[in-house]
CSV table of C-alpha atoms in Angstrom, one decimal:
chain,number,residue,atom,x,y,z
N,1,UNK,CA,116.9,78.0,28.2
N,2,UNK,CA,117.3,78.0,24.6
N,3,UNK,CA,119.6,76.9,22.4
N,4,UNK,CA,121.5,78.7,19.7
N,5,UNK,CA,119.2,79.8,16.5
N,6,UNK,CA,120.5,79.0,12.9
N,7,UNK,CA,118.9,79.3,9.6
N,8,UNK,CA,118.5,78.6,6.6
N,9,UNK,CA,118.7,74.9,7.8
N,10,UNK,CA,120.0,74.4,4.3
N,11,UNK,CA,121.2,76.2,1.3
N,12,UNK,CA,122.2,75.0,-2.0
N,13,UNK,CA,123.4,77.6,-4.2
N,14,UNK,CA,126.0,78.1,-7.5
N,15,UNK,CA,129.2,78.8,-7.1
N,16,UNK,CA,130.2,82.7,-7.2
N,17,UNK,CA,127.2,83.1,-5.8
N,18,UNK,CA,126.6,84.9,-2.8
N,19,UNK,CA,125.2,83.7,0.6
N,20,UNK,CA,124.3,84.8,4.3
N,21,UNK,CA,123.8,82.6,7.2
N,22,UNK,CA,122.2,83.9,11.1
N,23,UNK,CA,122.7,83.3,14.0
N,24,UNK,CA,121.0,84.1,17.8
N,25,UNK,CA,122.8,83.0,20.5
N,26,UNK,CA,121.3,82.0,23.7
N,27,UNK,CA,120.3,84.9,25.5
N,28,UNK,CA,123.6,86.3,28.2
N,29,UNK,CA,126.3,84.6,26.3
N,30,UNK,CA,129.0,87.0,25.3
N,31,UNK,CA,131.2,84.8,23.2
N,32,UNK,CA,130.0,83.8,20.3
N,33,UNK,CA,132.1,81.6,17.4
N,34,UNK,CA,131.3,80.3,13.8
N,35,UNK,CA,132.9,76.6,13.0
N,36,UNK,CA,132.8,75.1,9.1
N,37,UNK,CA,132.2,71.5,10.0
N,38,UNK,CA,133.5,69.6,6.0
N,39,UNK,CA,132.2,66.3,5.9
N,40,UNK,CA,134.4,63.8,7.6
N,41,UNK,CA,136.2,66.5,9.2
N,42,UNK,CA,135.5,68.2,12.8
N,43,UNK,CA,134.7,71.5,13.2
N,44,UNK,CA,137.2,74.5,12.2
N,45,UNK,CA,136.7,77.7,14.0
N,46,UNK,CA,136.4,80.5,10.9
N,47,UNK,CA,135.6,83.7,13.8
N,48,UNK,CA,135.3,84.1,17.3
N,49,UNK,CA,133.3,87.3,18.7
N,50,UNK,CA,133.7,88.8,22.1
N,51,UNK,CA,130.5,90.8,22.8
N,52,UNK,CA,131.1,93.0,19.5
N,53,UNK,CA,134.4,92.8,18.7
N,54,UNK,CA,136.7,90.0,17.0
N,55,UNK,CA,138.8,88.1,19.3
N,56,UNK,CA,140.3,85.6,16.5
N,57,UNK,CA,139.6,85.1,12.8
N,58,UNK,CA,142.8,83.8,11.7
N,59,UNK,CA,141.5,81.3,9.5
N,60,UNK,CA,138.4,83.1,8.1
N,61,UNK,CA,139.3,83.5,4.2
N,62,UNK,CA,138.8,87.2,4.2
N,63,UNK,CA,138.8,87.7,0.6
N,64,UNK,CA,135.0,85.8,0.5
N,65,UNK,CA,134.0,85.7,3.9
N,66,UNK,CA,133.0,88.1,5.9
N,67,UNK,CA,131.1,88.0,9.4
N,68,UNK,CA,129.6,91.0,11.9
N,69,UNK,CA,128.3,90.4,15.1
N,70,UNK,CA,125.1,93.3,15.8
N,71,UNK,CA,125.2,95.4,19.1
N,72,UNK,CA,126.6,92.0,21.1
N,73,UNK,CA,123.6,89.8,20.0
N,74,UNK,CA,122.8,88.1,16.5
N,75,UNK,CA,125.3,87.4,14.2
N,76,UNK,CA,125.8,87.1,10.5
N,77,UNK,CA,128.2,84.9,8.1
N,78,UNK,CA,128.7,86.1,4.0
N,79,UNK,CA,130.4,84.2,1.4
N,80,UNK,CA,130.8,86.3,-1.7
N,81,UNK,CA,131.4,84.6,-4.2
N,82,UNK,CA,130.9,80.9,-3.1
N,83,UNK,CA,133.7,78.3,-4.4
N,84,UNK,CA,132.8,74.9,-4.6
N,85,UNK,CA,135.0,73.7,-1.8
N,86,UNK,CA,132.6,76.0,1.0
N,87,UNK,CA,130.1,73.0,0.9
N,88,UNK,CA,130.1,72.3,4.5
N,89,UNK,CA,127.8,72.7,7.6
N,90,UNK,CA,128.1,76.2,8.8
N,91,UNK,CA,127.8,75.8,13.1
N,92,UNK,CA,127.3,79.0,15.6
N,93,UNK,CA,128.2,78.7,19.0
N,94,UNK,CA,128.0,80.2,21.9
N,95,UNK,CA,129.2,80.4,25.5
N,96,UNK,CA,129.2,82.9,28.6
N,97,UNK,CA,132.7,84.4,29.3
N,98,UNK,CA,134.0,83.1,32.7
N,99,UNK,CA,137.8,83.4,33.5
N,100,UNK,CA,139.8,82.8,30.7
N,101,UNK,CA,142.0,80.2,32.1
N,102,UNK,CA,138.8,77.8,32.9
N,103,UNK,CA,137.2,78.6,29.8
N,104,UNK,CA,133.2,77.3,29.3
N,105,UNK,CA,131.4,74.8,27.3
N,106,UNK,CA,130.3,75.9,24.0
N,107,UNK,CA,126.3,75.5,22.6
N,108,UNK,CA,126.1,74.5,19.5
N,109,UNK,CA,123.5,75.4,17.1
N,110,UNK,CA,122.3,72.8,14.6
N,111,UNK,CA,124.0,74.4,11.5
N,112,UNK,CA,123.6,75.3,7.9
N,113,UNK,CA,124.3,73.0,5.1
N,114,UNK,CA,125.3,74.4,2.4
N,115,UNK,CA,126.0,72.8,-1.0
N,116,UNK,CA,127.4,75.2,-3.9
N,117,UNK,CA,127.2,73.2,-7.2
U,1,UNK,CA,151.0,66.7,11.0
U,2,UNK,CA,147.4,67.7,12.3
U,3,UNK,CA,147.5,69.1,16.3
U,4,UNK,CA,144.5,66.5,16.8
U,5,UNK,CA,144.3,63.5,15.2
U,6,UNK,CA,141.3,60.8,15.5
U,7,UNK,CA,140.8,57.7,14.1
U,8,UNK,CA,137.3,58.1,11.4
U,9,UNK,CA,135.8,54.5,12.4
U,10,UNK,CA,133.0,53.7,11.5
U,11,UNK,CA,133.1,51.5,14.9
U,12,UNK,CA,130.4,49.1,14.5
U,13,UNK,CA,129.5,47.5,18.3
U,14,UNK,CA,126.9,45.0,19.5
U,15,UNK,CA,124.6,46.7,22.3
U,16,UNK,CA,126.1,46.4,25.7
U,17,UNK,CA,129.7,46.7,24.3
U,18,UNK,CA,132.5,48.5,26.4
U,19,UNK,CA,133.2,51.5,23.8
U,20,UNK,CA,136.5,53.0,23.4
U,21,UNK,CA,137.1,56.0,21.8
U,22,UNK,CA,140.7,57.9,21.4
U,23,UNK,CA,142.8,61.0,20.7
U,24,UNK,CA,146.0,62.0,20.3
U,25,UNK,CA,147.7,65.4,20.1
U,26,UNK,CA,151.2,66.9,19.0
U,27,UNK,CA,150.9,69.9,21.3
U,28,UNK,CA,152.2,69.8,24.9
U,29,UNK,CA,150.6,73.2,26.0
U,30,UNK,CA,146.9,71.5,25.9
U,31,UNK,CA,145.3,71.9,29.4
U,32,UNK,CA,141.9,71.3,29.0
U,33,UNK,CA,140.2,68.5,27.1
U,34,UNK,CA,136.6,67.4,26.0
U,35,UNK,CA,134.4,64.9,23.9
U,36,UNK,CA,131.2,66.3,22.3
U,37,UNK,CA,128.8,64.0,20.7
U,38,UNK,CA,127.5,64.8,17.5
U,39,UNK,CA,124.2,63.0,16.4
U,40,UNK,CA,123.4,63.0,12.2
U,41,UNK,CA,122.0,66.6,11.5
U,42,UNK,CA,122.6,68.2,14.7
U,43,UNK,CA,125.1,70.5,16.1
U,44,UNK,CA,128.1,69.1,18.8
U,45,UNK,CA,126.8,68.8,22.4
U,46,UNK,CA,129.4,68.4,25.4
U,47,UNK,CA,129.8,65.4,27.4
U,48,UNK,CA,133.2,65.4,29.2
U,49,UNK,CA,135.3,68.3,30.1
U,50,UNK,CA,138.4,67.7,32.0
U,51,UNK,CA,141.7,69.7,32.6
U,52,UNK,CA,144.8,68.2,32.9
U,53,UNK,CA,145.4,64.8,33.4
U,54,UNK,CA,143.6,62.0,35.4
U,55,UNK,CA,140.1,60.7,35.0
U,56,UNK,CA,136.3,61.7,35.4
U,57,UNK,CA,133.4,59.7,35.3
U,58,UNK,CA,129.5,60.6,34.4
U,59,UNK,CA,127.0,57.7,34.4
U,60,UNK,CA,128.0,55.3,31.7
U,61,UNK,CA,130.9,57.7,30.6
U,62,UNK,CA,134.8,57.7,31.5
U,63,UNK,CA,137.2,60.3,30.4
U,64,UNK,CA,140.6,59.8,30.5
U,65,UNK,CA,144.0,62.3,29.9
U,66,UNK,CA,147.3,60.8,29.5
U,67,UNK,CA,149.3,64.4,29.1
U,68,UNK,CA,152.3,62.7,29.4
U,69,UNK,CA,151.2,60.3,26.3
U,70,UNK,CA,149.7,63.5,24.7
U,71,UNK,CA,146.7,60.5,24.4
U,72,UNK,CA,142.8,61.0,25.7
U,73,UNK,CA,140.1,58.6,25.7
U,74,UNK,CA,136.1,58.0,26.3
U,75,UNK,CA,135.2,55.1,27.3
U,76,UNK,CA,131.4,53.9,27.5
U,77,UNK,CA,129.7,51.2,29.5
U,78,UNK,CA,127.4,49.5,28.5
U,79,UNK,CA,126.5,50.9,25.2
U,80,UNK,CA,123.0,51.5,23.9
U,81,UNK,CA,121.7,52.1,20.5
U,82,UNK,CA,121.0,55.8,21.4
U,83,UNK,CA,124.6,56.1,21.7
U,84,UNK,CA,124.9,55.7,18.3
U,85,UNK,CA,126.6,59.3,16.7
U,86,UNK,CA,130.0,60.7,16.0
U,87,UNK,CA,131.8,61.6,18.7
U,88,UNK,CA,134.3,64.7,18.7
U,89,UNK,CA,137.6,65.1,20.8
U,90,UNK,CA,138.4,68.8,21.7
U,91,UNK,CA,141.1,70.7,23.4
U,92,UNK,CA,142.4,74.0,24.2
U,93,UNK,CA,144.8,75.9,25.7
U,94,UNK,CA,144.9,77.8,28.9
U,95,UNK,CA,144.1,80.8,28.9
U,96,UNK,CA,143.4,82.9,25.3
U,97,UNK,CA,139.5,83.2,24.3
U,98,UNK,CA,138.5,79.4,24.5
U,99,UNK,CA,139.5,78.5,21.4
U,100,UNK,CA,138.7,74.7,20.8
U,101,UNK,CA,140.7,72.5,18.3
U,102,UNK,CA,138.9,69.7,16.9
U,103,UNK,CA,139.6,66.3,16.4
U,104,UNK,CA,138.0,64.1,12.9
U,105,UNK,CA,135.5,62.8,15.3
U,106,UNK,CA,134.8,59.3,15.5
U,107,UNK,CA,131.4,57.1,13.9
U,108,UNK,CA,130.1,55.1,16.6
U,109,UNK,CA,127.0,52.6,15.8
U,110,UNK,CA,125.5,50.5,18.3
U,111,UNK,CA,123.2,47.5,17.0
U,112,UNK,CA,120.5,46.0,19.2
């Protein structure tokens, strides 16, 4: 099958800039989740979407980011305006939606770096 | 205090070298643990998954949960050079919508 579709691969852009980041999920998977990956750090989940609708964005600054998820399929990450400290990889995953108590393994996408100088 | 913690490395190993690899965590209600392995540029790709405590082997690969310790470890035989990445503990909690939390991960080289 195949994996999980990013691009850009990398971004550098100034800060208070804008930016937009995609994402294509393997085919069937209903779940999908983006993770900001700081270097030295392990991945932070920013948003989780259940087919289209948001199941957890807790930690998603919502005064910059914003992210939609189009009829249960692709997805989309904005930061407007970029701060210095969003310099991170940007990672999409995805995963089918089995019974919530077993959970499933996430596919990772190879990311988005972005710099903001 | 962070819910995950793991310890950055780098861990520097001659090839053939018994790895071991840890976690701990503050939070009791954890059921289900994994380790991902993360080569440079790519995104996480899962190796273990196990729920609850006890052990599973793959291949080369051992996973063990100490619940009681609030303490998980990978251990690998026989290490290779291609084992070389950084390697990422992950939990989450029954139930919910599969959230994962992370650990640091941890920077594993192997040298011929």
């Amino acid at each position: 099958e195949a994996g999980v579709a990013q691009s850009p691969r990398y971004k550098i852009i100034e800060k208070r800039q804008s930016v937009a980041f995609w994402c294509n999920p393997i085919s069937g998977h209903a779940t999908l989740y983006w993770y900001q990956q700081i270097l030295g750090q392990g991945p932070k989940l920013l948003i989780q979407f259940q087919n289209n609708g948001v199941v957890d964005d807790s930690q998603l600054p919502k005064d910059r980011f914003s992210a939609e998820r189009l009829k249960g399929v692709d997805s989309t990450l904005k930061i407007q305006p970029a701060k210095l400290e969003d310099s991170a990889v940007y990672l999409c995953a995805s995963s089918t939606f089995r019974d919530r108590s077993l959970g499933s393994p996430l596919h990772f996408g190879n990311g988005t770096r972005l710099t903001v100088t | 205090q962070k819910e995950v913690e793991q310890d950055p490395g780098p861990l520097s190993v001659p090839e053939g070298a018994i790895v071991s690899l840890n976690c701990t965590y503050s939070n009791s209600a954890f059921q289900y643990f994994m380790w991902y392995r993360q080569y440079s540029r790519k995104g996480p790709e899962l190796l273990m998954y196990t729920y609850s405590s006890g052990n599973k082997e793959d291949g080369r690969f051992t996973a063990q949960v100490d619940k009681s310790s609030k303490y998980i470890s990978l251990f690998i035989r026989d290490s290779q050079p291609s084992d070389s990445a950084t390697y990422l503990c992950a939990m989450r909690f029954s139930g919910g919508y599969n959230k994962l939390i992370f650990g640091a991960g941890t920077r594993l080289a192997v040298h011929p």
